[in-house]
CSV table of C-alpha atoms and ligand atoms in Angstrom, one decimal:
chain,number,residue,atom,x,y,z
Q,119,MET,CA,72.5,-15.6,-152.3
Q,120,ASN,CA,70.2,-16.8,-149.5
Q,121,THR,CA,69.8,-13.8,-147.2
Q,122,ALA,CA,69.2,-15.9,-144.1
Q,123,THR,CA,72.4,-17.9,-144.6
Q,124,ASN,CA,74.3,-14.8,-145.4
Q,125,ARG,CA,73.2,-13.1,-142.3
Q,126,LYS,CA,74.0,-16.2,-140.2
Q,127,SER,CA,77.6,-16.6,-141.5
Q,128,ASP,CA,78.2,-12.9,-141.2
Q,129,ALA,CA,76.9,-12.7,-137.6
Q,130,ALA,CA,79.5,-10.9,-135.5
Q,131,PRO,CA,80.1,-12.5,-132.1
Q,132,MET,CA,78.7,-10.5,-129.2
Q,133,LEU,CA,81.4,-9.4,-126.8
Q,134,SER,CA,81.2,-7.4,-123.6
Q,135,LEU,CA,83.1,-4.2,-123.7
Q,136,ASP,CA,85.6,-5.4,-121.1
Q,137,GLU,CA,86.3,-8.5,-123.2
Q,138,ALA,CA,86.6,-6.5,-126.4
Q,139,VAL,CA,89.0,-4.0,-124.8
Q,140,ALA,CA,91.1,-6.8,-123.3
Q,141,ARG,CA,91.5,-8.4,-126.8
Q,142,LEU,CA,92.3,-5.0,-128.3
Q,143,ILE,CA,95.0,-4.4,-125.7
Q,144,ASP,CA,96.5,-7.8,-126.3
Q,145,GLY,CA,96.6,-7.1,-130.1
Q,146,ALA,CA,98.0,-3.6,-129.6
Q,147,ARG,CA,100.9,-4.7,-127.3
Q,148,ALA,CA,102.9,-6.3,-130.2
Q,149,HIS,CA,102.6,-2.9,-132.0
Q,150,ALA,CA,103.8,-0.7,-129.2
Q,151,ILE,CA,106.1,2.0,-130.5
Q,152,ALA,CA,109.7,1.2,-129.9
Q,153,GLU,CA,111.3,4.4,-131.4
Q,154,ARG,CA,112.3,7.0,-128.9
Q,155,GLU,CA,113.0,10.6,-129.4
Q,156,GLU,CA,114.7,13.3,-127.2
Q,157,VAL,CA,112.5,16.4,-126.9
Q,158,SER,CA,112.9,19.6,-125.2
Q,159,THR,CA,110.9,19.7,-121.9
Q,160,PHE,CA,109.3,22.8,-123.4
Q,161,ASP,CA,107.7,20.7,-126.2
Q,162,ALA,CA,106.9,17.6,-124.2
Q,163,LEU,CA,103.2,18.2,-123.5
Q,164,HIS,CA,101.2,15.0,-123.9
Q,165,ARG,CA,104.2,13.0,-124.9
Q,166,VAL,CA,104.8,9.7,-123.1
Q,167,LEU,CA,108.0,9.2,-121.2
Q,168,ALA,CA,110.3,6.3,-122.4
Q,169,ASP,CA,112.5,6.5,-119.3
Q,170,ASP,CA,112.0,7.4,-115.6
Q,171,VAL,CA,112.9,10.9,-114.7
Q,172,ARG,CA,115.2,11.0,-111.7
Q,173,SER,CA,116.1,14.0,-109.7
Q,174,ALA,CA,119.7,15.1,-109.7
Q,175,LEU,CA,119.2,17.3,-106.7
Q,176,ASP,CA,117.1,17.9,-103.6
Q,177,VAL,CA,114.1,20.2,-104.2
Q,178,PRO,CA,114.3,22.7,-102.7
Q,179,PRO,CA,118.1,22.5,-102.8
Q,180,GLU,CA,118.4,24.3,-99.4
Q,181,ASP,CA,116.1,25.3,-96.6
Q,182,ASN,CA,114.3,28.4,-97.6
Q,183,SER,CA,111.8,30.9,-96.2
Q,184,GLU,CA,108.1,30.4,-96.8
Q,185,MET,CA,107.3,34.0,-95.9
Q,186,ASP,CA,108.5,37.5,-96.0
Q,187,GLY,CA,109.7,38.1,-92.4
Q,188,TYR,CA,112.6,37.6,-90.0
Q,189,ALA,CA,114.8,34.5,-89.7
Q,190,LEU,CA,116.1,34.0,-86.1
Q,191,ARG,CA,117.0,31.5,-83.5
Q,192,VAL,CA,114.0,30.3,-81.5
Q,193,ALA,CA,116.2,30.3,-78.4
Q,194,ASP,CA,116.7,34.1,-78.7
Q,195,VAL,CA,113.0,34.9,-78.4
Q,196,ARG,CA,112.3,34.3,-74.7
Q,197,SER,CA,109.1,36.2,-74.6
Q,198,GLU,CA,106.6,37.9,-77.0
Q,199,GLY,CA,107.9,41.4,-77.7
Q,200,THR,CA,111.6,40.5,-77.7
Q,201,VAL,CA,113.6,43.0,-79.7
Q,202,LEU,CA,116.5,41.7,-81.8
Q,203,PRO,CA,118.9,43.8,-83.9
Q,204,VAL,CA,118.6,43.1,-87.7
Q,205,SER,CA,122.1,41.9,-88.8
Q,206,GLN,CA,121.5,41.2,-92.5
Q,207,ARG,CA,119.0,41.4,-95.3
Q,208,ILE,CA,118.5,38.3,-97.5
Q,209,ALA,CA,116.4,38.5,-100.7
Q,210,ALA,CA,115.4,35.5,-102.8
Q,211,GLY,CA,118.4,34.3,-104.9
Q,212,GLN,CA,120.9,35.6,-102.3
Q,213,VAL,CA,122.9,33.5,-99.8
Q,214,GLY,CA,123.3,35.2,-96.5
Q,215,ARG,CA,126.1,34.9,-93.9
Q,216,PRO,CA,125.7,32.6,-90.8
Q,217,LEU,CA,123.2,34.3,-88.4
Q,218,GLN,CA,124.9,36.2,-85.6
Q,219,PRO,CA,123.5,34.9,-82.2
Q,220,GLY,CA,121.1,37.3,-80.7
Q,221,SER,CA,120.1,38.9,-84.0
Q,222,ALA,CA,117.5,38.4,-86.8
Q,223,ALA,CA,117.9,38.5,-90.5
Q,224,ARG,CA,115.3,40.3,-92.7
Q,225,ILE,CA,114.3,37.6,-95.1
Q,226,PHE,CA,112.0,37.3,-98.1
Q,227,THR,CA,110.0,34.4,-99.6
Q,228,GLY,CA,112.2,31.8,-101.3
Q,229,ALA,CA,115.4,33.2,-99.8
Q,230,GLN,CA,117.9,30.6,-98.4
Q,231,ILE,CA,117.8,30.3,-94.6
Q,232,PRO,CA,121.1,31.5,-93.1
Q,233,ALA,CA,123.1,29.0,-91.1
Q,234,GLY,CA,122.1,29.1,-87.5
Q,235,ALA,CA,118.5,30.3,-87.9
Q,236,ASP,CA,115.8,27.8,-87.1
Q,237,ALA,CA,112.6,29.7,-87.7
Q,238,VAL,CA,111.1,32.5,-89.7
Q,239,VAL,CA,108.5,34.8,-88.1
Q,240,MET,CA,106.3,36.4,-90.8
Q,241,GLN,CA,106.4,40.1,-91.0
Q,242,GLU,CA,102.8,40.4,-90.0
Q,243,LEU,CA,103.8,39.2,-86.5
Q,244,CYS,CA,106.8,41.6,-86.3
Q,245,GLU,CA,107.3,45.3,-85.9
Q,246,ALA,CA,110.2,46.9,-87.7
Q,247,ILE,CA,112.1,49.5,-85.6
Q,248,ALA,CA,113.9,52.1,-87.7
Q,249,PRO,CA,117.7,52.3,-87.4
Q,250,GLU,CA,119.3,55.0,-85.3
Q,251,ARG,CA,122.0,55.7,-87.9
Q,252,ASP,CA,121.9,55.6,-91.7
Q,253,GLY,CA,123.4,52.4,-93.2
Q,254,GLU,CA,122.2,50.3,-90.3
Q,255,LEU,CA,119.3,47.9,-90.5
Q,256,GLY,CA,117.5,48.7,-87.3
Q,257,SER,CA,115.9,46.1,-85.2
Q,258,VAL,CA,112.7,44.1,-84.9
Q,259,ARG,CA,110.1,43.5,-82.2
Q,260,VAL,CA,108.9,39.9,-82.4
Q,261,ARG,CA,105.3,39.6,-81.3
Q,262,ALA,CA,105.1,35.8,-81.4
Q,263,LEU,CA,106.9,32.9,-79.9
Q,264,PRO,CA,107.9,30.8,-82.9
Q,265,GLY,CA,108.3,27.0,-82.8
Q,266,ALA,CA,111.5,25.6,-84.4
Q,267,GLY,CA,111.0,25.2,-88.1
Q,268,THR,CA,108.2,27.7,-88.4
Q,269,ALA,CA,107.8,29.0,-92.0
Q,270,ILE,CA,110.9,27.1,-93.2
Q,271,ARG,CA,110.6,24.9,-96.3
Q,272,ARG,CA,113.0,22.1,-95.7
Q,273,ARG,CA,115.7,21.0,-98.2
Q,274,GLY,CA,114.3,18.0,-100.1
Q,275,GLU,CA,110.8,18.3,-98.7
Q,276,ASP,CA,109.4,18.2,-102.3
Q,277,VAL,CA,111.9,15.8,-103.9
Q,278,LEU,CA,114.9,14.0,-102.6
Q,279,ARG,CA,118.0,13.6,-104.8
Q,280,ASP,CA,117.9,10.3,-106.9
Q,281,ALA,CA,114.1,9.9,-106.4
Q,282,VAL,CA,112.1,9.0,-109.5
Q,283,VAL,CA,109.8,11.9,-110.0
Q,284,LEU,CA,108.0,10.7,-113.1
Q,285,ARG,CA,107.8,7.1,-114.2
Q,286,ALA,CA,108.3,5.7,-117.7
Q,287,GLY,CA,104.9,5.5,-119.4
Q,288,THR,CA,103.7,8.8,-117.9
Q,289,ARG,CA,101.8,11.0,-120.3
Q,290,LEU,CA,103.1,14.4,-119.6
Q,291,THR,CA,100.7,16.9,-118.2
Q,292,PRO,CA,101.6,20.6,-117.7
Q,293,GLN,CA,102.2,19.8,-114.1
Q,294,ALA,CA,104.5,16.9,-115.0
Q,295,MET,CA,106.5,19.2,-117.4
Q,296,GLY,CA,106.9,21.6,-114.4
Q,297,MET,CA,108.1,18.8,-112.2
Q,298,ALA,CA,110.7,17.6,-114.8
Q,299,ALA,CA,111.9,21.2,-115.1
Q,300,SER,CA,112.1,21.6,-111.3
Q,301,VAL,CA,114.6,18.7,-111.1
Q,302,GLY,CA,116.6,20.3,-113.9
Q,303,ALA,CA,115.6,18.1,-116.9
Q,304,ALA,CA,116.1,20.2,-120.0
Q,305,THR,CA,115.2,17.4,-122.3
Q,306,LEU,CA,113.2,14.2,-122.0
Q,307,GLN,CA,113.3,10.8,-123.6
Q,308,VAL,CA,109.8,10.1,-125.1
Q,309,TRP,CA,108.3,7.5,-127.4
Q,310,ARG,CA,107.5,8.6,-131.0
Q,311,ARG,CA,104.0,9.7,-131.3
Q,312,PRO,CA,101.6,7.0,-132.7
Q,313,ARG,CA,100.8,7.7,-136.3
Q,314,VAL,CA,97.1,7.1,-137.1
Q,315,ALA,CA,95.7,7.0,-140.7
Q,316,LEU,CA,92.1,8.1,-140.6
Q,317,PHE,CA,89.4,7.8,-143.3
Q,318,SER,CA,85.7,8.1,-143.4
Q,319,THR,CA,83.6,5.9,-145.7
Q,320,GLY,CA,80.2,6.9,-147.2
Q,321,ASP,CA,79.0,8.2,-150.5
Q,322,GLU,CA,76.6,10.5,-148.6
Q,323,LEU,CA,79.5,12.5,-147.1
Q,324,ALA,CA,80.4,16.0,-148.1
Q,325,MET,CA,83.0,18.4,-146.7
Q,326,PRO,CA,82.1,21.7,-145.1
Q,327,GLY,CA,82.6,24.3,-147.7
Q,328,GLU,CA,81.0,22.1,-150.4
Q,329,PRO,CA,77.4,22.6,-151.3
Q,330,LEU,CA,75.2,19.8,-149.9
Q,331,LYS,CA,73.6,17.8,-152.7
Q,332,PRO,CA,70.3,16.0,-152.1
Q,333,GLY,CA,70.9,13.0,-149.9
Q,334,ALA,CA,74.2,14.2,-148.6
Q,335,ILE,CA,75.3,15.1,-145.1
Q,336,TYR,CA,78.5,16.9,-143.8
Q,337,ASN,CA,81.3,14.7,-142.6
Q,338,SER,CA,81.4,15.5,-139.0
Q,339,ASN,CA,83.2,12.4,-137.8
Q,340,ARG,CA,86.3,13.4,-139.8
Q,341,PHE,CA,86.6,16.5,-137.5
Q,342,THR,CA,85.7,14.8,-134.3
Q,343,LEU,CA,88.0,11.8,-134.8
Q,344,ARG,CA,90.9,13.9,-136.0
Q,345,GLY,CA,90.5,16.2,-133.0
Q,346,LEU,CA,90.3,13.2,-130.6
Q,347,LEU,CA,93.4,11.8,-132.1
Q,348,GLN,CA,95.2,15.0,-131.8
Q,349,ALA,CA,94.1,15.4,-128.2
Q,350,ALA,CA,95.4,11.9,-127.6
Q,351,GLY,CA,98.8,13.0,-128.8
Q,352,CYS,CA,98.8,11.2,-132.2
Q,353,THR,CA,100.1,12.3,-135.6
Q,354,VAL,CA,97.1,12.1,-137.9
Q,355,VAL,CA,97.5,11.0,-141.5
Q,356,ASP,CA,94.2,12.2,-142.9
Q,357,LEU,CA,93.1,10.2,-145.9
Q,358,GLY,CA,89.8,12.0,-146.3
Q,359,ILE,CA,86.6,10.4,-147.6
Q,360,VAL,CA,86.7,7.1,-149.3
Q,361,PRO,CA,83.7,6.2,-151.6
Q,362,ASP,CA,81.6,3.1,-150.8
Q,363,LYS,CA,83.6,0.9,-153.3
Q,364,LEU,CA,85.6,-2.2,-152.6
Q,365,ASP,CA,88.6,-1.1,-154.7
Q,366,ALA,CA,88.8,2.4,-153.2
Q,367,THR,CA,88.5,1.0,-149.7
Q,368,ARG,CA,91.3,-1.5,-150.3
Q,369,ASP,CA,93.5,1.1,-151.8
Q,370,ALA,CA,92.9,3.5,-148.8
Q,371,LEU,CA,93.7,0.7,-146.3
Q,372,ARG,CA,97.0,0.0,-148.1
Q,373,ARG,CA,97.9,3.6,-148.2
Q,374,GLY,CA,97.1,4.0,-144.5
Q,375,ALA,CA,99.1,1.0,-143.5
Q,376,GLU,CA,102.2,2.2,-145.3
Q,377,GLN,CA,102.1,5.5,-143.4
Q,378,ALA,CA,100.7,4.6,-140.0
Q,379,ASP,CA,100.8,2.4,-137.0
Q,380,LEU,CA,97.0,2.2,-136.9
Q,381,VAL,CA,94.4,2.7,-139.6
Q,382,LEU,CA,91.2,4.0,-138.1
Q,383,THR,CA,88.0,4.3,-140.1
Q,384,CYS,CA,84.4,5.2,-139.4
Q,385,GLY,CA,81.3,3.9,-141.1
Q,386,GLY,CA,80.9,0.8,-143.3
Q,387,VAL,CA,81.6,-1.7,-140.6
Q,388,SER,CA,78.1,-3.2,-140.5
Q,389,VAL,CA,77.4,-6.0,-142.9
Q,390,GLY,CA,75.1,-4.2,-145.3
Q,391,GLU,CA,75.7,-4.4,-149.1
Q,392,GLU,CA,77.3,-0.9,-149.0
Q,393,ASP,CA,79.6,-1.8,-146.2
Q,394,HIS,CA,82.9,-2.7,-147.8
Q,395,LEU,CA,85.3,-2.7,-145.0
Q,396,LYS,CA,84.8,-6.3,-144.2
Q,397,PRO,CA,85.7,-7.7,-147.6
Q,398,ALA,CA,88.4,-5.1,-148.0
Q,399,LEU,CA,90.1,-6.1,-144.8
Q,400,GLN,CA,89.8,-9.7,-145.6
Q,401,ALA,CA,91.7,-9.1,-148.8
Q,402,GLU,CA,94.3,-6.7,-147.3
Q,403,GLY,CA,94.9,-8.2,-144.0
Q,404,ARG,CA,92.9,-9.8,-141.2
Q,405,LEU,CA,89.6,-8.8,-139.6
Q,406,ASP,CA,87.6,-9.5,-136.5
Q,407,LEU,CA,84.2,-8.0,-136.6
Q,408,TRP,CA,82.6,-7.7,-133.3
Q,409,SER,CA,79.3,-6.8,-131.9
Q,410,VAL,CA,80.1,-5.1,-128.6
Q,411,ALA,CA,77.3,-5.1,-126.1
Q,412,ILE,CA,77.1,-1.4,-125.6
Q,413,LYS,CA,74.8,1.4,-126.6
Q,414,PRO,CA,75.7,3.5,-128.5
Q,415,GLY,CA,78.4,1.9,-130.6
Q,416,LYS,CA,77.6,-1.8,-131.2
Q,417,PRO,CA,79.6,-2.7,-134.3
Q,418,LEU,CA,83.4,-2.6,-133.9
Q,419,ALA,CA,86.0,-3.9,-136.2
Q,420,PHE,CA,89.5,-4.8,-135.4
Q,421,GLY,CA,92.3,-6.4,-137.4
Q,422,THR,CA,95.5,-5.8,-139.2
Q,423,VAL,CA,96.5,-4.5,-142.7
Q,424,ARG,CA,99.6,-5.9,-144.4
Q,425,ARG,CA,102.3,-3.6,-145.6
Q,426,GLY,CA,103.8,-4.1,-149.0
Q,427,GLY,CA,107.3,-4.1,-147.6
Q,428,GLY,CA,106.5,-6.5,-144.8
Q,429,GLY,CA,105.0,-6.0,-141.4
Q,430,GLU,CA,101.5,-4.8,-140.7
Q,431,ALA,CA,99.5,-1.9,-139.2
Q,432,LEU,CA,96.7,-2.3,-136.7
Q,433,TYR,CA,93.2,-1.6,-137.9
Q,434,MET,CA,90.1,-0.4,-136.0
Q,435,GLY,CA,86.8,0.4,-137.6
Q,436,LEU,CA,84.2,2.5,-135.8
Q,437,PRO,CA,80.5,2.8,-136.5
Q,438,GLY,CA,79.4,5.8,-138.6
Q,439,ASN,CA,76.9,7.3,-136.3
Q,440,PRO,CA,78.5,10.4,-134.8
Q,441,VAL,CA,77.8,9.6,-131.1
Q,442,SER,CA,78.6,5.9,-131.6
Q,443,SER,CA,82.0,6.7,-133.2
Q,444,THR,CA,82.9,9.2,-130.5
Q,445,VAL,CA,81.9,6.9,-127.6
Q,446,THR,CA,83.6,3.8,-129.1
Q,447,PHE,CA,86.7,6.0,-129.7
Q,448,LEU,CA,86.8,7.0,-126.0
Q,449,LEU,CA,86.1,3.5,-124.7
Q,450,ALA,CA,87.9,1.2,-127.2
Q,451,VAL,CA,90.4,3.2,-129.2
Q,452,MET,CA,91.9,5.2,-126.3
Q,453,PRO,CA,93.2,2.1,-124.6
Q,454,VAL,CA,94.8,0.9,-127.8
Q,455,LEU,CA,96.4,4.3,-128.4
Q,456,ARG,CA,97.7,4.3,-124.8
Q,457,VAL,CA,99.4,0.9,-125.4
Q,458,LEU,CA,100.8,2.0,-128.8
Q,459,ALA,CA,102.1,5.2,-127.1
Q,460,GLY,CA,103.9,3.3,-124.4
Q,461,ALA,CA,101.5,4.2,-121.5
Q,462,PRO,CA,99.5,1.8,-119.3
Q,463,PRO,CA,96.1,1.0,-120.9
Q,464,GLN,CA,94.1,2.3,-117.9
Q,465,GLY,CA,90.4,1.6,-118.1
Q,466,PRO,CA,87.7,4.2,-117.4
Q,467,ARG,CA,87.8,5.6,-113.9
Q,468,PRO,CA,84.2,6.2,-112.9
Q,469,VAL,CA,83.2,8.7,-110.3
Q,470,ALA,CA,80.2,7.9,-108.1
Q,471,MET,CA,77.5,10.6,-108.6
Q,472,THR,CA,73.8,11.1,-107.9
Q,473,ALA,CA,71.4,10.8,-110.8
Q,474,GLY,CA,69.1,13.8,-111.1
Q,475,PHE,CA,67.0,12.0,-113.7
Q,476,ASP,CA,64.9,8.8,-114.2
Q,477,TRP,CA,65.9,6.2,-116.8
Q,478,PRO,CA,63.0,3.7,-116.5
Q,479,ARG,CA,63.5,1.7,-119.6
Q,480,PRO,CA,67.2,0.6,-119.7
Q,481,ASN,CA,68.6,-1.3,-122.6
Q,482,SER,CA,69.8,-4.9,-122.3
Q,483,ARG,CA,73.2,-3.6,-123.5
Q,484,ARG,CA,75.5,-1.6,-121.2
Q,485,GLU,CA,74.6,2.0,-121.9
Q,486,PHE,CA,76.6,5.2,-122.0
Q,487,LEU,CA,74.3,8.1,-121.4
Q,488,ARG,CA,75.2,11.7,-122.2
Q,489,VAL,CA,74.9,13.7,-119.0
Q,490,ARG,CA,76.1,16.8,-117.4
Q,491,VAL,CA,76.7,18.1,-113.9
Q,492,ALA,CA,73.9,20.4,-112.9
Q,493,ALA,CA,74.1,23.3,-110.5
Q,494,ASP,CA,72.9,21.2,-107.6
Q,495,GLY,CA,75.7,18.7,-108.2
Q,496,THR,CA,73.5,15.9,-109.5
Q,497,LEU,CA,73.7,14.6,-113.1
Q,498,GLU,CA,71.3,15.9,-115.7
Q,499,LEU,CA,70.4,13.8,-118.7
Q,500,PHE,CA,70.4,15.0,-122.3
Q,501,PRO,CA,66.8,14.5,-123.5
Q,502,ASN,CA,67.7,12.9,-126.8
Q,503,GLN,CA,70.0,9.9,-126.4
Q,504,SER,CA,69.9,8.9,-130.1
Q,505,SER,CA,73.3,7.8,-131.5
Q,506,GLY,CA,73.0,10.3,-134.3
Q,507,VAL,CA,72.6,13.4,-132.1
Q,508,LEU,CA,75.9,15.1,-131.9
Q,509,THR,CA,74.3,17.9,-129.9
Q,510,SER,CA,74.3,15.5,-126.9
Q,511,MET,CA,78.1,15.1,-127.0
Q,512,VAL,CA,78.7,18.8,-127.1
Q,513,TRP,CA,76.3,19.5,-124.3
Q,514,ALA,CA,77.6,16.6,-122.1
Q,515,ASP,CA,80.4,16.8,-119.4
Q,516,GLY,CA,80.6,13.0,-119.5
Q,517,LEU,CA,78.8,9.6,-119.7
Q,518,VAL,CA,76.9,7.6,-117.2
Q,519,ASP,CA,78.2,4.0,-117.5
Q,520,ASN,CA,74.9,2.1,-116.9
Q,521,PRO,CA,75.0,-1.7,-116.4
Q,522,PRO,CA,72.7,-3.8,-118.7
Q,523,SER,CA,69.0,-3.6,-117.9
Q,524,ARG,CA,69.5,-1.4,-114.8
Q,525,ALA,CA,66.7,1.2,-114.4
Q,526,ILE,CA,67.8,4.5,-112.9
Q,527,ALA,CA,65.7,6.5,-110.5
Q,528,ARG,CA,66.4,10.1,-109.4
Q,529,GLY,CA,68.6,10.0,-106.4
Q,530,ASP,CA,70.4,6.7,-107.4
Q,531,THR,CA,74.2,6.5,-107.3
Q,532,VAL,CA,75.5,6.1,-110.8
Q,533,ARG,CA,79.0,5.6,-112.4
Q,534,PHE,CA,80.0,8.9,-114.1
Q,535,LEU,CA,82.8,9.0,-116.6
Q,536,PRO,CA,84.0,12.7,-117.1
Q,537,LEU,CA,85.0,13.3,-120.8
Q,538,PRO,CA,88.4,14.7,-119.9
Q,539,LEU,CA,89.3,11.6,-117.9
Q,540,LEU,CA,88.4,9.4,-120.9
Q,541,LEU,CA,90.8,11.3,-123.0
Q,542,GLN,CA,93.8,11.0,-120.7
W,751,AMP,P1,77.4,3.4,-141.4
W,751,AMP,O1,78.1,2.9,-140.2
W,751,AMP,O2,78.3,3.7,-142.6
W,751,AMP,O3,76.3,2.5,-141.8
W,751,AMP,O4,76.7,4.9,-141.0
W,751,AMP,C1,75.8,4.9,-140.0
W,751,AMP,C2,75.2,6.4,-140.0
W,751,AMP,O5,76.3,7.3,-139.7
W,751,AMP,C3,74.6,6.8,-141.3
W,751,AMP,O6,73.5,7.6,-140.9
W,751,AMP,C4,75.7,7.6,-141.9
W,751,AMP,O7,75.2,8.6,-142.8
W,751,AMP,C5,76.3,8.3,-140.6
W,751,AMP,N1,77.7,8.6,-140.9
W,751,AMP,C6,78.7,7.7,-141.4
W,751,AMP,N2,79.8,8.3,-141.5
W,751,AMP,C7,79.7,9.6,-141.1
W,751,AMP,C8,80.6,10.7,-140.9
W,751,AMP,N3,81.9,10.6,-141.3
W,751,AMP,N4,80.1,11.9,-140.4
W,751,AMP,C9,78.8,11.9,-140.1
W,751,AMP,N5,77.9,10.9,-140.2
W,751,AMP,C10,78.3,9.8,-140.7
W,752,MG,MG1,78.1,4.0,-144.6
């Protein structure tokens, strides 16, 4: 075959990252998971809500004390140093009696405010006076003039009854689980987790634990991608390493599609003679092979794999270089997973930061540089930005999203993408 013609017909269209992600999201919408599950709020971490969570009650349910101190009527404290008899003692979890006029209630943090009281004076501003007889509560000298409402948490000040506290599509953080619990939700309606079949291609790949033959390397992407998928709340169907053979690749695609919503692969998406994903996908489904104008991570494959019993799974193919596959996962796979999982796609949310480095020879593609936050609050650049150097990803706190051909000088403001935000 004529190599020049071959290369021409195989040339993948060059897309901007934003265009590529918009197309991916469009493709993913039709595959959004429609099966819901009821889970215990205990086990809901990272799950995506299928329904809004509404509060059945006001939170707090009643006015309560913000401090350990004395609940009283402001009108009873005419001057600093007023002495009031203590008429009751109310600990958290107890409900006191209405407050007798002209008296104070000893009260503790979280205890319900007795009817009639309109302020709490913290104990540091009071002086307890011992009772004259056993069994009495003594009195208190109030050393401050409280304003009405002081140190009282108002009923409903956090959440009002019937308010939506968490929206459908929210991915549950620990705080969100606490919120659901605070409004009394014992169980939550969530979408089924996306199932993602993962395989690596490459005859050079060996697994840790195996001896490394000449020419081989350990399969690091299998671990990185599996971990990223788990962190993103997916169930991973791990299909291991697939040899660089057309039949084996086709077989793995079919097995993946039977078991998963998305088949994700790494390596073999270039158009070299040993890159079999393109012909395999063309036989088993449909493929778009893109050249995305980013560095690292140029080749990106997207398509579908037919299932024997009807229907299809989504397919995404990432480049093999460890940094490229990680970066393209964060930038291009995460939005797809969010859509599959029932959450809004949500693009990267950059933070404006100051560069503590120079980048005088920028690439004509949009670059994602591995950086970390230095002690002085500026960003420090990892010295080796090669797409094979996984050390850079371990060292980094995040990526600088640098526009095409833009040189960076120390002191410039740059767009910083913290790794944890990319994984949300
Ligand atoms: P490929 O995209 O298959 O052409 O691979 C590009 C580069 O990434 C080559 O140097 C591969 O050896 C390397 N590579 C491919 N797959 C993996 C993997 N699973 N783990 C680590 N390196 C890989
Ligand atoms: Mg390969």
